[in-house]
Amino acid sequence: MRTVLRTLSPETDHMSDPVTRLASLDEPWTETKLEKVLIEVAANDGFDHAAAFTLPSTDEQGLHTRYLLGNWSASFQRSYEKCGLHRHKVVVATLNTDPMPFEWDIDTLYGISDPSPSEGARLVAGAGWSEGVLLPVHGMTAICGALSLAGPGPLPPQTRIRQLQAFAFTFFGMLAAVRFEENRRNNPLTSRERDSLRLAMLGKTSAEIGLILGISEYTVSQYLTSAQRKLSASNRTHAVAMAAQLGYLS
């Protein structure tokens, strides 16, 4: 296993705190700026692969993660998806239920030393992955996601893992703010669809929403169905959650 030596000069030591690096970003924040910091922070700790994923919501059918941004090549992203690694049961189940950092090594998680390792195991081994850490972030209205940092190893000490966990919280909060503003400007929902979703979020039935808005229950159902279709949501509850998370109801 290759050891990666990391040395910081006194002049750059103040930037070794990954949260400080995010706080130093010039406004306006953008996904490109956030991605650049993510890749730099990962490289500083010996990780040559860095990515941000979304985590599946409880209403989604077919639990899987989804790549948002990072330094994965397009071909690696396609291969990762083809191998089914976005649906890796251990990874998805752990990230969805445990808010703590998930440290892994290629043999324990992917079984690279098995007599016939899987296609996914061969893929990550070929990319030079030996060890990594997944940093989940669970939010009620922000993005639920995880940062994936992987490379040849070794993992940084626990004190640094904790710093990276704080970085993940800050990163997804800033990413949510960036997307919130962008989504609000590009809101695909009509005013009536937004009104119906806001009232549905408060627990109102279609009949109650109709009375409040002065329209029929059937029309309310049409608005909610249209909003659900535009958001590619699986049901009304999922549509409400997505619209709130995306900033469409503000």
Short mmCIF file of N, CA, C and O in Angstrom, two decimals, residues 22 29 34 137 142-144 166-180:
data_model
loop_
_atom_site.label_atom_id
_atom_site.label_comp_id
_atom_site.label_asym_id
_atom_site.label_seq_id
_atom_site.Cartn_x
_atom_site.Cartn_y
_atom_site.Cartn_z
N LEU A 22 -14.05 26.58 2.66
CA LEU A 22 -15.36 26.90 2.12
C LEU A 22 -15.78 28.32 2.51
O LEU A 22 -16.33 29.07 1.69
N TRP A 29 -21.64 32.18 -4.52
CA TRP A 29 -21.22 30.79 -4.54
C TRP A 29 -21.77 30.13 -5.80
O TRP A 29 -22.86 30.45 -6.27
N LEU A 34 -17.61 25.28 -5.53
CA LEU A 34 -17.71 24.24 -4.50
C LEU A 34 -16.99 22.97 -4.95
O LEU A 34 -16.30 22.32 -4.16
N VAL A 137 -24.83 13.34 4.95
CA VAL A 137 -25.47 14.54 5.50
C VAL A 137 -26.96 14.37 5.31
O VAL A 137 -27.44 14.19 4.18
N ALA A 142 -32.70 20.70 3.24
CA ALA A 142 -31.54 20.80 2.37
C ALA A 142 -31.35 19.48 1.63
O ALA A 142 -32.18 18.58 1.70
N ILE A 143 -30.24 19.37 0.92
CA ILE A 143 -29.97 18.15 0.17
C ILE A 143 -29.52 17.04 1.12
O ILE A 143 -28.67 17.26 1.98
N CYS A 144 -30.11 15.87 0.99
CA CYS A 144 -29.61 14.69 1.69
C CYS A 144 -28.58 14.04 0.78
O CYS A 144 -28.92 13.63 -0.34
N ALA A 166 -17.44 17.71 9.23
CA ALA A 166 -17.94 19.08 9.34
C ALA A 166 -17.91 19.78 7.98
O ALA A 166 -18.82 20.55 7.65
N PHE A 167 -16.90 19.48 7.19
CA PHE A 167 -16.81 20.01 5.83
C PHE A 167 -18.00 19.56 5.01
O PHE A 167 -18.59 20.35 4.25
N ALA A 168 -18.39 18.28 5.15
CA ALA A 168 -19.52 17.75 4.39
C ALA A 168 -20.81 18.48 4.75
O ALA A 168 -21.62 18.82 3.87
N PHE A 169 -21.02 18.71 6.05
CA PHE A 169 -22.22 19.44 6.47
C PHE A 169 -22.26 20.83 5.82
O PHE A 169 -23.29 21.26 5.28
N THR A 170 -21.14 21.53 5.88
CA THR A 170 -21.07 22.88 5.32
C THR A 170 -21.21 22.85 3.81
O THR A 170 -21.90 23.68 3.21
N PHE A 171 -20.55 21.88 3.17
CA PHE A 171 -20.58 21.76 1.71
C PHE A 171 -22.01 21.61 1.21
O PHE A 171 -22.44 22.32 0.30
N PHE A 172 -22.76 20.67 1.81
CA PHE A 172 -24.12 20.43 1.32
C PHE A 172 -25.06 21.58 1.67
O PHE A 172 -26.01 21.85 0.93
N GLY A 173 -24.79 22.26 2.78
CA GLY A 173 -25.59 23.44 3.08
C GLY A 173 -25.40 24.53 2.05
O GLY A 173 -26.36 25.15 1.58
N MET A 174 -24.14 24.74 1.64
CA MET A 174 -23.86 25.75 0.62
C MET A 174 -24.38 25.31 -0.75
O MET A 174 -24.91 26.12 -1.52
N LEU A 175 -24.25 24.03 -1.06
CA LEU A 175 -24.75 23.51 -2.33
C LEU A 175 -26.27 23.66 -2.40
O LEU A 175 -26.83 24.04 -3.44
N ALA A 176 -26.94 23.39 -1.28
CA ALA A 176 -28.39 23.55 -1.23
C ALA A 176 -28.78 25.01 -1.47
O ALA A 176 -29.76 25.30 -2.16
N ALA A 177 -28.01 25.94 -0.89
CA ALA A 177 -28.29 27.36 -1.08
C ALA A 177 -28.13 27.76 -2.54
O ALA A 177 -28.95 28.51 -3.10
N VAL A 178 -27.07 27.25 -3.18
CA VAL A 178 -26.84 27.55 -4.60
C VAL A 178 -28.00 27.04 -5.45
O VAL A 178 -28.55 27.75 -6.30
N ARG A 179 -28.39 25.79 -5.22
CA ARG A 179 -29.45 25.19 -6.02
C ARG A 179 -30.81 25.79 -5.70
O ARG A 179 -31.68 25.88 -6.56
N PHE A 180 -30.99 26.18 -4.42
CA PHE A 180 -32.25 26.78 -4.01
C PHE A 180 -32.52 28.05 -4.82
O PHE A 180 -33.60 28.25 -5.36
#
